Amino acid sequence: MKNFNLDREKTLFLFVDLQDKLLKAISNKEEVLKNAKILSHMAQIMDIDRMVTAQYPKGLGYTNAEIIEPIGETKEIEKKSFSCMLDENFRAELEAKKKSQIVMCGIEAHICVLLTARDLIKAGYEVFIASDAMGSRSEFNYKNALSQFKDMGCVVSNVESIMFDLNSIAGTDEFKKVQKLIM
Protein backbone atom coordinates (compact mmCIF):
# COMPACT_ATOMS: atom_id res chain seq x y z
CA MET A 1 0.00 0.00 0.00
CA LYS A 2 1.22 3.49 -0.88
CA ASN A 3 2.36 5.70 1.99
CA PHE A 4 0.51 9.02 2.07
CA ASN A 5 2.04 10.18 5.37
CA LEU A 6 5.05 12.40 5.65
CA ASP A 7 7.65 11.47 8.26
CA ARG A 8 9.80 14.47 9.12
CA GLU A 9 12.85 12.26 9.75
CA LYS A 10 12.60 11.00 6.15
CA THR A 11 11.56 14.28 4.50
CA LEU A 12 13.49 16.69 2.31
CA PHE A 13 12.08 19.85 0.71
CA LEU A 14 13.21 20.39 -2.89
CA PHE A 15 12.95 23.92 -4.31
CA VAL A 16 13.24 23.64 -8.11
CA ASP A 17 14.34 26.61 -10.22
CA LEU A 18 12.46 29.38 -8.39
CA GLN A 19 14.46 32.05 -10.20
CA ASP A 20 13.19 35.61 -10.66
CA LYS A 21 13.61 35.60 -14.45
CA LEU A 22 11.53 32.42 -14.68
CA LEU A 23 8.96 33.55 -12.09
CA LYS A 24 8.09 36.61 -14.20
CA ALA A 25 6.51 34.36 -16.84
CA ILE A 26 4.55 32.08 -14.48
CA SER A 27 0.76 32.47 -14.67
CA ASN A 28 0.22 32.11 -10.89
CA LYS A 29 3.54 33.62 -9.77
CA GLU A 30 2.17 35.42 -6.69
CA GLU A 31 0.70 32.21 -5.27
CA VAL A 32 3.83 30.21 -6.15
CA LEU A 33 6.12 32.75 -4.48
CA LYS A 34 3.92 33.10 -1.37
CA ASN A 35 3.67 29.34 -0.79
CA ALA A 36 7.30 28.57 -1.64
CA LYS A 37 8.30 31.17 0.98
CA ILE A 38 6.05 29.44 3.52
CA LEU A 39 7.76 26.12 2.77
CA SER A 40 11.15 27.77 3.07
CA HIS A 41 10.34 29.24 6.49
CA MET A 42 8.73 25.98 7.59
CA ALA A 43 11.89 24.06 6.69
CA GLN A 44 13.92 26.47 8.80
CA ILE A 45 11.60 26.36 11.83
CA MET A 46 11.18 22.58 11.74
CA ASP A 47 14.81 21.85 10.77
CA ILE A 48 13.78 19.91 7.68
CA ASP A 49 16.49 19.14 5.15
CA ARG A 50 16.28 21.09 1.92
CA MET A 51 17.87 21.36 -1.49
CA VAL A 52 17.66 24.19 -4.01
CA THR A 53 18.32 24.07 -7.75
CA ALA A 54 18.87 26.82 -10.29
CA GLN A 55 18.44 26.14 -14.01
CA TYR A 56 21.31 27.69 -16.00
CA PRO A 57 21.85 30.61 -13.60
CA LYS A 58 24.36 32.24 -15.95
CA GLY A 59 21.42 33.19 -18.16
CA LEU A 60 18.44 32.94 -15.80
CA GLY A 61 19.85 34.23 -12.52
CA TYR A 62 19.59 32.65 -9.10
CA THR A 63 16.77 31.65 -6.75
CA ASN A 64 14.47 34.40 -5.52
CA ALA A 65 16.06 36.03 -2.45
CA GLU A 66 12.89 35.77 -0.32
CA ILE A 67 12.90 32.00 -0.79
CA ILE A 68 16.62 31.42 -0.35
CA GLU A 69 17.11 33.65 2.74
CA PRO A 70 15.31 31.42 5.30
CA ILE A 71 16.94 28.33 3.84
CA GLY A 72 20.25 29.53 5.22
CA GLU A 73 23.46 27.79 4.34
CA THR A 74 21.91 25.50 1.74
CA LYS A 75 23.77 26.11 -1.50
CA GLU A 76 22.04 26.22 -4.84
CA ILE A 77 22.86 23.39 -7.19
CA GLU A 78 23.41 24.84 -10.63
CA LYS A 79 22.13 22.61 -13.40
CA LYS A 80 21.55 22.53 -17.13
CA SER A 81 19.47 19.34 -17.25
CA PHE A 82 15.71 19.64 -16.97
CA SER A 83 15.46 16.70 -14.57
CA CYS A 84 17.48 17.39 -11.44
CA MET A 85 18.26 13.68 -11.32
CA LEU A 86 20.36 13.96 -14.48
CA ASP A 87 22.76 16.26 -12.64
CA GLU A 88 25.60 14.38 -10.95
CA ASN A 89 26.06 16.97 -8.17
CA PHE A 90 22.36 16.90 -7.37
CA ARG A 91 22.23 13.10 -7.18
CA ALA A 92 25.34 12.96 -4.97
CA GLU A 93 23.96 15.52 -2.51
CA LEU A 94 20.53 13.87 -2.45
CA GLU A 95 22.02 10.44 -1.75
CA ALA A 96 24.23 11.89 1.01
CA LYS A 97 21.15 13.29 2.79
CA LYS A 98 19.62 9.79 3.07
CA LYS A 99 16.00 10.95 2.82
CA SER A 100 13.26 8.89 1.17
CA GLN A 101 10.39 11.40 0.98
CA ILE A 102 10.78 14.43 -1.27
CA VAL A 103 8.40 17.39 -1.06
CA MET A 104 8.67 19.33 -4.30
CA CYS A 105 7.86 22.89 -5.23
CA GLY A 106 9.08 25.04 -8.09
CA ILE A 107 8.81 25.89 -11.74
CA GLU A 108 7.97 24.92 -14.31
CA ALA A 109 5.55 22.26 -13.14
CA HIS A 110 5.31 20.57 -16.55
CA ILE A 111 9.05 20.54 -17.27
CA CYS A 112 11.73 20.49 -14.56
CA VAL A 113 9.44 19.57 -11.66
CA LEU A 114 7.64 16.86 -13.64
CA LEU A 115 10.78 15.27 -15.08
CA THR A 116 12.51 15.35 -11.70
CA ALA A 117 9.48 13.77 -9.99
CA ARG A 118 9.40 11.01 -12.59
CA ASP A 119 13.09 10.26 -12.12
CA LEU A 120 12.85 10.40 -8.32
CA ILE A 121 10.05 7.83 -8.40
CA LYS A 122 12.11 5.63 -10.73
CA ALA A 123 14.93 5.84 -8.19
CA GLY A 124 12.63 4.67 -5.37
CA TYR A 125 11.74 7.95 -3.66
CA GLU A 126 8.26 8.89 -2.44
CA VAL A 127 7.33 12.21 -4.03
CA PHE A 128 4.91 14.74 -2.54
CA ILE A 129 3.85 17.70 -4.68
CA ALA A 130 3.14 21.09 -3.07
CA SER A 131 0.72 21.97 -5.86
CA ASP A 132 0.12 25.54 -4.68
CA ALA A 133 3.87 26.26 -4.61
CA MET A 134 4.51 25.48 -8.26
CA GLY A 135 3.39 26.78 -11.60
CA SER A 136 3.87 26.97 -15.33
CA ARG A 137 3.63 29.70 -17.94
CA SER A 138 0.22 28.41 -19.00
CA GLU A 139 -2.61 27.14 -16.83
CA PHE A 140 -3.15 24.22 -19.22
CA ASN A 141 0.43 23.00 -18.77
CA TYR A 142 0.14 23.36 -14.99
CA LYS A 143 -3.10 21.35 -14.83
CA ASN A 144 -1.69 18.76 -17.21
CA ALA A 145 1.36 18.38 -14.97
CA LEU A 146 -0.86 17.81 -11.91
CA SER A 147 -2.65 15.04 -13.79
CA GLN A 148 0.66 13.46 -14.77
CA PHE A 149 1.97 13.66 -11.19
CA LYS A 150 -1.06 11.66 -10.02
CA ASP A 151 -0.65 9.13 -12.83
CA MET A 152 3.02 8.62 -11.90
CA GLY A 153 2.19 7.94 -8.26
CA CYS A 154 3.07 11.25 -6.61
CA VAL A 155 1.02 12.46 -3.66
CA VAL A 156 -0.44 15.75 -4.91
CA SER A 157 -0.96 17.97 -1.88
CA ASN A 158 -0.69 21.61 -0.83
CA VAL A 159 1.44 23.65 1.55
CA GLU A 160 -1.04 23.69 4.45
CA SER A 161 -1.68 19.94 4.29
CA ILE A 162 2.06 19.32 4.21
CA MET A 163 2.52 21.69 7.15
CA PHE A 164 -0.06 19.97 9.33
CA ASP A 165 1.06 16.47 8.31
CA LEU A 166 4.62 17.22 9.43
CA ASN A 167 3.56 19.08 12.57
CA SER A 168 0.46 17.22 13.66
CA ILE A 169 0.21 18.24 17.34
CA ALA A 170 -1.24 21.67 18.11
CA GLY A 171 -0.08 23.82 20.97
CA THR A 172 3.66 23.21 20.82
CA ASP A 173 6.03 26.17 20.41
CA GLU A 174 7.08 24.84 17.02
CA PHE A 175 3.48 24.46 15.88
CA LYS A 176 2.69 28.03 16.94
CA LYS A 177 5.65 29.36 14.92
CA VAL A 178 4.69 27.35 11.85
CA GLN A 179 1.01 28.26 12.17
CA LYS A 180 1.91 31.97 12.07
CA LEU A 181 3.17 31.42 8.52
CA ILE A 182 -0.38 30.86 7.28
CA MET A 183 -2.34 33.16 9.59
Coordinates of N, CA and C in Angstrom, one line a residue:
M1 N 0.8 -1.2 0.0 CA 0.0 0.0 0.0 C 0.9 1.3 0.0
K2 N 0.5 2.2 -0.8 CA 1.2 3.5 -0.9 C 1.2 4.3 0.4
N3 N 2.3 4.9 0.8 CA 2.4 5.7 2.0 C 2.0 7.1 1.7
F4 N 0.9 7.6 2.3 CA 0.5 9.0 2.1 C 0.9 9.9 3.2
N5 N 1.6 9.4 4.2 CA 2.0 10.2 5.4 C 3.5 10.6 5.2
L6 N 3.7 11.9 5.6 CA 5.1 12.4 5.6 C 5.6 12.1 7.0
D7 N 6.9 11.7 7.0 CA 7.6 11.5 8.3 C 8.8 12.5 8.2
R8 N 8.8 13.4 9.2 CA 9.8 14.5 9.1 C 11.2 14.0 9.2
E9 N 11.5 12.8 9.7 CA 12.8 12.3 9.7 C 13.3 11.8 8.4
K10 N 12.3 11.5 7.5 CA 12.6 11.0 6.2 C 12.4 12.1 5.1
T11 N 12.0 13.3 5.5 CA 11.6 14.3 4.5 C 12.6 15.3 4.1
L12 N 12.6 15.6 2.9 CA 13.5 16.7 2.3 C 12.6 17.6 1.5
F13 N 12.8 18.9 1.6 CA 12.1 19.8 0.7 C 13.0 20.2 -0.5
L14 N 12.5 20.1 -1.7 CA 13.2 20.4 -2.9 C 12.6 21.6 -3.6
F15 N 13.4 22.7 -3.7 CA 12.9 23.9 -4.3 C 13.6 23.9 -5.7
V16 N 12.7 23.8 -6.7 CA 13.2 23.6 -8.1 C 13.1 24.9 -8.9
D17 N 14.2 25.5 -9.2 CA 14.3 26.6 -10.2 C 13.4 27.8 -10.0
L18 N 13.3 28.2 -8.7 CA 12.5 29.4 -8.4 C 13.2 30.7 -8.6
Q19 N 13.6 30.9 -9.8 CA 14.5 32.1 -10.2 C 13.6 33.2 -10.7
D20 N 14.0 34.4 -10.3 CA 13.2 35.6 -10.7 C 12.9 35.7 -12.2
K21 N 13.9 35.5 -13.0 CA 13.6 35.6 -14.5 C 12.6 34.6 -14.9
L22 N 12.5 33.4 -14.3 CA 11.5 32.4 -14.7 C 10.2 32.8 -14.0
L23 N 10.2 33.2 -12.8 CA 9.0 33.5 -12.1 C 8.1 34.6 -12.8
K24 N 8.8 35.5 -13.5 CA 8.1 36.6 -14.2 C 7.1 36.1 -15.2
A25 N 7.4 34.9 -15.8 CA 6.5 34.4 -16.8 C 5.4 33.4 -16.3
I26 N 5.5 33.1 -15.0 CA 4.6 32.1 -14.5 C 3.2 32.7 -14.3
S27 N 2.1 31.9 -14.7 CA 0.8 32.5 -14.7 C 0.3 32.8 -13.2
N28 N 0.7 31.9 -12.3 CA 0.2 32.1 -10.9 C 1.4 32.5 -10.0
K29 N 2.3 33.3 -10.5 CA 3.5 33.6 -9.8 C 3.4 34.1 -8.3
E30 N 2.4 34.9 -8.1 CA 2.2 35.4 -6.7 C 1.9 34.3 -5.7
E31 N 1.0 33.4 -6.1 CA 0.7 32.2 -5.3 C 1.9 31.3 -5.1
V32 N 2.6 31.1 -6.2 CA 3.8 30.2 -6.2 C 4.8 30.8 -5.2
L33 N 5.1 32.1 -5.3 CA 6.1 32.7 -4.5 C 5.7 32.7 -3.0
K34 N 4.4 33.1 -2.8 CA 3.9 33.1 -1.4 C 4.1 31.7 -0.7
N35 N 3.7 30.7 -1.4 CA 3.7 29.3 -0.8 C 5.1 28.7 -0.7
A36 N 5.9 29.0 -1.7 CA 7.3 28.6 -1.6 C 8.0 29.2 -0.5
K37 N 7.7 30.5 -0.2 CA 8.3 31.2 1.0 C 7.8 30.5 2.3
I38 N 6.6 30.1 2.3 CA 6.1 29.4 3.5 C 6.8 28.1 3.7
L39 N 7.0 27.4 2.7 CA 7.8 26.1 2.8 C 9.2 26.4 3.2
S40 N 9.8 27.4 2.7 CA 11.1 27.8 3.1 C 11.3 28.1 4.6
H41 N 10.3 28.9 5.1 CA 10.3 29.2 6.5 C 10.0 28.0 7.3
M42 N 9.1 27.2 6.9 CA 8.7 26.0 7.6 C 9.9 25.1 7.7
A43 N 10.7 24.9 6.6 CA 11.9 24.1 6.7 C 12.9 24.6 7.7
Q44 N 13.0 25.9 7.8 CA 13.9 26.5 8.8 C 13.4 26.2 10.2
I45 N 12.2 26.5 10.5 CA 11.6 26.4 11.8 C 11.6 24.9 12.3
M46 N 11.3 24.0 11.4 CA 11.2 22.6 11.7 C 12.5 21.8 11.5
D47 N 13.5 22.5 11.0 CA 14.8 21.8 10.8 C 14.7 20.7 9.8
I48 N 14.0 20.9 8.7 CA 13.8 19.9 7.7 C 14.8 20.1 6.6
D49 N 15.5 19.1 6.2 CA 16.5 19.1 5.2 C 15.9 19.8 3.9
R50 N 16.7 20.5 3.2 CA 16.3 21.1 1.9 C 17.4 21.2 0.9
M51 N 17.0 21.2 -0.4 CA 17.9 21.4 -1.5 C 17.2 22.4 -2.4
V52 N 18.1 23.1 -3.1 CA 17.7 24.2 -4.0 C 18.4 24.0 -5.3
T53 N 17.7 24.1 -6.4 CA 18.3 24.1 -7.7 C 18.1 25.4 -8.5
A54 N 19.0 25.7 -9.4 CA 18.9 26.8 -10.3 C 19.2 26.4 -11.7
Q55 N 18.3 26.5 -12.6 CA 18.4 26.1 -14.0 C 19.3 27.2 -14.7
Y56 N 20.4 26.8 -15.2 CA 21.3 27.7 -16.0 C 21.3 29.1 -15.5
P57 N 21.9 29.3 -14.2 CA 21.8 30.6 -13.6 C 22.6 31.7 -14.3
K58 N 23.6 31.3 -15.2 CA 24.4 32.2 -15.9 C 23.4 33.1 -16.8
G59 N 22.4 32.5 -17.3 CA 21.4 33.2 -18.2 C 20.1 33.5 -17.5
L60 N 19.7 32.8 -16.4 CA 18.4 32.9 -15.8 C 18.5 33.5 -14.4
G61 N 19.7 33.7 -13.9 CA 19.8 34.2 -12.5 C 19.7 33.1 -11.5
Y62 N 19.7 33.6 -10.2 CA 19.6 32.6 -9.1 C 18.2 32.7 -8.4
T63 N 18.0 31.8 -7.5 CA 16.8 31.6 -6.8 C 16.3 33.0 -6.1
N64 N 15.1 33.2 -6.1 CA 14.5 34.4 -5.5 C 15.0 34.6 -4.1
A65 N 15.4 35.8 -3.8 CA 16.1 36.0 -2.4 C 15.1 35.7 -1.3
E66 N 13.8 36.0 -1.4 CA 12.9 35.8 -0.3 C 12.7 34.3 0.0
I67 N 13.0 33.4 -1.0 CA 12.9 32.0 -0.8 C 14.2 31.5 -0.2
I68 N 15.3 32.0 -0.7 CA 16.6 31.4 -0.4 C 17.0 31.9 1.0
E69 N 16.6 33.1 1.5 CA 17.1 33.6 2.7 C 16.8 32.7 3.9
P70 N 15.6 32.3 4.1 CA 15.3 31.4 5.3 C 16.0 30.1 5.2
I71 N 16.3 29.6 4.0 CA 16.9 28.3 3.8 C 18.3 28.3 4.4
G72 N 19.0 29.5 4.5 CA 20.2 29.5 5.2 C 21.4 29.1 4.4
E73 N 22.2 28.2 5.0 CA 23.5 27.8 4.3 C 23.3 26.8 3.2
T74 N 22.1 26.4 2.8 CA 21.9 25.5 1.7 C 22.4 26.2 0.5
K75 N 23.3 25.5 -0.3 CA 23.8 26.1 -1.5 C 22.9 25.7 -2.7
E76 N 22.8 26.6 -3.6 CA 22.0 26.2 -4.8 C 22.9 25.3 -5.7
I77 N 22.2 24.3 -6.2 CA 22.9 23.4 -7.2 C 22.5 23.9 -8.6
E78 N 23.6 24.3 -9.3 CA 23.4 24.8 -10.6 C 23.3 23.7 -11.6
K79 N 22.3 23.7 -12.5 CA 22.1 22.6 -13.4 C 21.8 23.1 -14.8
K80 N 22.0 22.3 -15.8 CA 21.5 22.5 -17.1 C 20.5 21.5 -17.6
S81 N 20.5 20.4 -16.9 CA 19.5 19.3 -17.3 C 18.1 19.8 -16.7
F82 N 17.1 19.3 -17.4 CA 15.7 19.6 -17.0 C 15.3 18.8 -15.8
S83 N 15.7 17.5 -15.8 CA 15.5 16.7 -14.6 C 16.7 16.9 -13.7
C84 N 16.4 17.2 -12.4 CA 17.5 17.4 -11.4 C 18.3 16.1 -11.3
M85 N 17.6 15.0 -11.5 CA 18.3 13.7 -11.3 C 19.3 13.4 -12.4
L86 N 19.3 14.1 -13.5 CA 20.4 14.0 -14.5 C 21.6 14.7 -14.1
D87 N 21.6 15.5 -13.1 CA 22.8 16.3 -12.6 C 23.5 15.5 -11.6
E88 N 24.8 15.2 -11.8 CA 25.6 14.4 -10.9 C 25.7 15.0 -9.6
N89 N 25.9 16.3 -9.5 CA 26.1 17.0 -8.2 C 24.8 16.9 -7.4
F90 N 23.6 17.0 -8.0 CA 22.4 16.9 -7.4 C 22.2 15.5 -6.8
R91 N 22.4 14.5 -7.6 CA 22.2 13.1 -7.2 C 23.1 12.8 -6.0
A92 N 24.4 13.2 -6.1 CA 25.3 13.0 -5.0 C 24.9 13.6 -3.7
E93 N 24.4 14.8 -3.7 CA 24.0 15.5 -2.5 C 22.7 14.9 -2.0
L94 N 21.8 14.5 -2.9 CA 20.5 13.9 -2.4 C 20.8 12.5 -1.8
E95 N 21.7 11.7 -2.3 CA 22.0 10.4 -1.8 C 22.7 10.6 -0.4
A96 N 23.5 11.6 -0.3 CA 24.2 11.9 1.0 C 23.3 12.3 2.1
K97 N 22.1 12.9 1.8 CA 21.2 13.3 2.8 C 20.3 12.1 3.3
K98 N 20.3 11.0 2.6 CA 19.6 9.8 3.1 C 18.2 10.0 3.5
K99 N 17.4 10.7 2.6 CA 16.0 10.9 2.8 C 15.2 10.2 1.8
S100 N 14.0 9.7 2.1 CA 13.3 8.9 1.2 C 12.0 9.6 0.7
Q101 N 11.6 10.7 1.4 CA 10.4 11.4 1.0 C 10.8 12.8 0.5
I102 N 10.4 13.1 -0.7 CA 10.8 14.4 -1.3 C 9.5 15.3 -1.5
V103 N 9.5 16.4 -0.8 CA 8.4 17.4 -1.1 C 8.9 18.4 -2.1
M104 N 8.2 18.5 -3.2 CA 8.7 19.3 -4.3 C 7.8 20.6 -4.5
C105 N 8.5 21.7 -4.8 CA 7.9 22.9 -5.2 C 8.8 23.5 -6.3
G106 N 8.2 24.4 -7.1 CA 9.1 25.0 -8.1 C 8.4 25.3 -9.4
I107 N 9.3 25.6 -10.4 CA 8.8 25.9 -11.7 C 9.8 25.3 -12.7
E108 N 9.3 25.0 -13.9 CA 8.0 24.9 -14.3 C 7.4 23.5 -14.0
A109 N 6.2 23.5 -13.6 CA 5.6 22.3 -13.1 C 5.6 21.2 -14.2
H110 N 5.4 21.6 -15.5 CA 5.3 20.6 -16.5 C 6.7 20.2 -17.2
I111 N 7.7 20.8 -16.7 CA 9.1 20.5 -17.3 C 10.0 20.0 -16.2
C112 N 10.7 20.9 -15.5 CA 11.7 20.5 -14.6 C 11.2 19.8 -13.3
V113 N 10.0 20.2 -12.8 CA 9.4 19.6 -11.7 C 8.9 18.2 -12.1
L114 N 8.2 18.1 -13.2 CA 7.6 16.9 -13.6 C 8.7 15.8 -13.9
L115 N 9.7 16.2 -14.7 CA 10.8 15.3 -15.1 C 11.6 14.8 -13.9
T116 N 11.8 15.7 -12.9 CA 12.5 15.3 -11.7 C 11.7 14.4 -10.9
A117 N 10.4 14.7 -10.7 CA 9.5 13.8 -10.0 C 9.5 12.4 -10.6
R118 N 9.4 12.3 -11.9 CA 9.4 11.0 -12.6 C 10.7 10.2 -12.3
D119 N 11.8 10.9 -12.3 CA 13.1 10.3 -12.1 C 13.3 9.9 -10.6
L120 N 12.8 10.7 -9.7 CA 12.9 10.4 -8.3 C 12.1 9.1 -8.0
I121 N 10.9 9.0 -8.6 CA 10.1 7.8 -8.4 C 10.8 6.6 -9.0
K122 N 11.4 6.7 -10.1 CA 12.1 5.6 -10.7 C 13.2 5.2 -9.8
A123 N 13.8 6.1 -9.1 CA 14.9 5.8 -8.2 C 14.5 5.3 -6.8
G124 N 13.2 5.2 -6.6 CA 12.6 4.7 -5.4 C 12.2 5.7 -4.3
Y125 N 12.2 6.9 -4.6 CA 11.7 8.0 -3.7 C 10.2 8.1 -3.7
E126 N 9.7 8.5 -2.5 CA 8.3 8.9 -2.4 C 8.2 10.4 -2.7
V127 N 7.4 10.8 -3.6 CA 7.3 12.2 -4.0 C 6.0 12.8 -3.7
F128 N 6.1 14.0 -3.0 CA 4.9 14.7 -2.5 C 5.0 16.1 -3.2
I129 N 3.9 16.5 -3.9 CA 3.9 17.7 -4.7 C 3.1 18.8 -3.9
A130 N 3.8 19.9 -3.7 CA 3.1 21.1 -3.1 C 2.5 21.9 -4.2
S131 N 1.3 21.5 -4.6 CA 0.7 22.0 -5.9 C 0.5 23.5 -5.9
D132 N 0.3 24.1 -4.7 CA 0.1 25.5 -4.7 C 1.4 26.3 -4.6
A133 N 2.6 25.6 -4.6 CA 3.9 26.3 -4.6 C 4.6 25.9 -5.9
M134 N 3.9 25.7 -7.0 CA 4.5 25.5 -8.3 C 3.6 26.0 -9.3
G135 N 4.2 26.2 -10.5 CA 3.4 26.8 -11.6 C 4.1 26.6 -12.9
S136 N 3.4 27.0 -14.0 CA 3.9 27.0 -15.3 C 3.5 28.3 -16.0
R137 N 4.0 28.5 -17.2 CA 3.6 29.7 -17.9 C 2.2 29.7 -18.3
S138 N 1.6 28.5 -18.6 CA 0.2 28.4 -19.0 C -0.5 27.5 -18.0
E139 N -1.8 27.9 -17.8 CA -2.6 27.1 -16.8 C -2.8 25.7 -17.3
F140 N -3.0 25.6 -18.7 CA -3.1 24.2 -19.2 C -2.0 23.3 -18.9
N141 N -0.8 23.8 -19.1 CA 0.4 23.0 -18.8 C 0.5 22.7 -17.3
Y142 N 0.1 23.6 -16.4 CA 0.1 23.4 -15.0 C -0.9 22.3 -14.6
K143 N -2.1 22.4 -15.1 CA -3.1 21.4 -14.8 C -2.7 20.0 -15.4
N144 N -2.1 20.0 -16.6 CA -1.7 18.8 -17.2 C -0.6 18.1 -16.4
A145 N 0.3 18.9 -15.8 CA 1.4 18.4 -15.0 C 0.8 17.7 -13.7
L146 N -0.2 18.4 -13.1 CA -0.9 17.8 -11.9 C -1.5 16.4 -12.2
S147 N -2.1 16.3 -13.4 CA -2.6 15.0 -13.8 C -1.5 14.0 -14.0
Q148 N -0.4 14.4 -14.6 CA 0.7 13.5 -14.8 C 1.3 13.1 -13.4
F149 N 1.4 14.0 -12.5 CA 2.0 13.7 -11.2 C 1.1 12.5 -10.6
K150 N -0.2 12.7 -10.6 CA -1.1 11.7 -10.0 C -0.9 10.3 -10.7
D151 N -0.8 10.4 -12.1 CA -0.6 9.1 -12.8 C 0.7 8.4 -12.5
M152 N 1.7 9.2 -12.2 CA 3.0 8.6 -11.9 C 3.1 8.1 -10.5
G153 N 2.2 8.4 -9.6 CA 2.2 7.9 -8.3 C 2.6 8.9 -7.2
C154 N 2.7 10.2 -7.6 CA 3.1 11.3 -6.6 C 1.9 11.5 -5.7
V155 N 2.1 12.0 -4.5 CA 1.0 12.5 -3.7 C 0.9 14.0 -3.9
V156 N -0.2 14.3 -4.6 CA -0.4 15.7 -4.9 C -1.1 16.4 -3.7
S157 N -0.5 17.4 -3.1 CA -1.0 18.0 -1.9 C -0.9 19.5 -2.0
N158 N -0.8 20.2 -0.9 CA -0.7 21.6 -0.8 C 0.1 22.0 0.4
V159 N 0.5 23.2 0.5 CA 1.4 23.7 1.5 C 0.8 23.5 2.9
E160 N -0.4 23.8 3.1 CA -1.0 23.7 4.5 C -1.2 22.2 4.9
S161 N -1.6 21.4 4.0 CA -1.7 19.9 4.3 C -0.3 19.4 4.7
I162 N 0.7 19.8 3.9 CA 2.1 19.3 4.2 C 2.5 19.8 5.6
M163 N 2.2 21.1 5.9 CA 2.5 21.7 7.2 C 1.9 20.9 8.3
F164 N 0.6 20.6 8.2 CA -0.1 20.0 9.3 C 0.3 18.5 9.4
D165 N 0.6 17.9 8.3 CA 1.1 16.5 8.3 C 2.4 16.3 9.0
L166 N 3.3 17.3 8.8 CA 4.6 17.2 9.4 C 4.6 17.7 10.9
N167 N 3.6 18.5 11.2 CA 3.6 19.1 12.6 C 2.2 18.9 13.1
S168 N 1.9 17.6 13.4 CA 0.5 17.2 13.7 C -0.1 17.4 15.1
I169 N 0.7 18.0 16.0 CA 0.2 18.2 17.3 C 0.1 19.7 17.6
A170 N -1.0 20.2 17.9 CA -1.2 21.7 18.1 C -0.7 22.0 19.5
G171 N -0.4 23.3 19.7 CA -0.1 23.8 21.0 C 1.4 23.9 21.3
T172 N 2.2 23.2 20.5 CA 3.7 23.2 20.8 C 4.2 24.5 20.3
D173 N 5.4 24.9 20.9 CA 6.0 26.2 20.4 C 6.3 26.1 18.9
E174 N 6.8 25.0 18.4 CA 7.1 24.8 17.0 C 5.8 25.0 16.2
F175 N 4.7 24.3 16.6 CA 3.5 24.5 15.9 C 3.0 25.9 15.8
K176 N 3.1 26.6 16.9 CA 2.7 28.0 16.9 C 3.5 28.9 16.0
K177 N 4.8 28.6 15.9 CA 5.7 29.4 14.9 C 5.3 29.0 13.5
V178 N 5.0 27.8 13.2 CA 4.7 27.4 11.9 C 3.3 27.9 11.5
Q179 N 2.4 27.8 12.4 CA 1.0 28.3 12.2 C 1.0 29.7 11.8
K180 N 1.9 30.5 12.4 CA 1.9 32.0 12.1 C 2.2 32.2 10.6
L181 N 2.8 31.3 9.9 CA 3.2 31.4 8.5 C 1.9 31.5 7.6
I182 N 0.8 30.9 8.1 CA -0.4 30.9 7.3 C -1.5 31.7 7.8
M183 N -1.3 32.3 9.0 CA -2.3 33.2 9.6 C -2.2 34.6 9.2

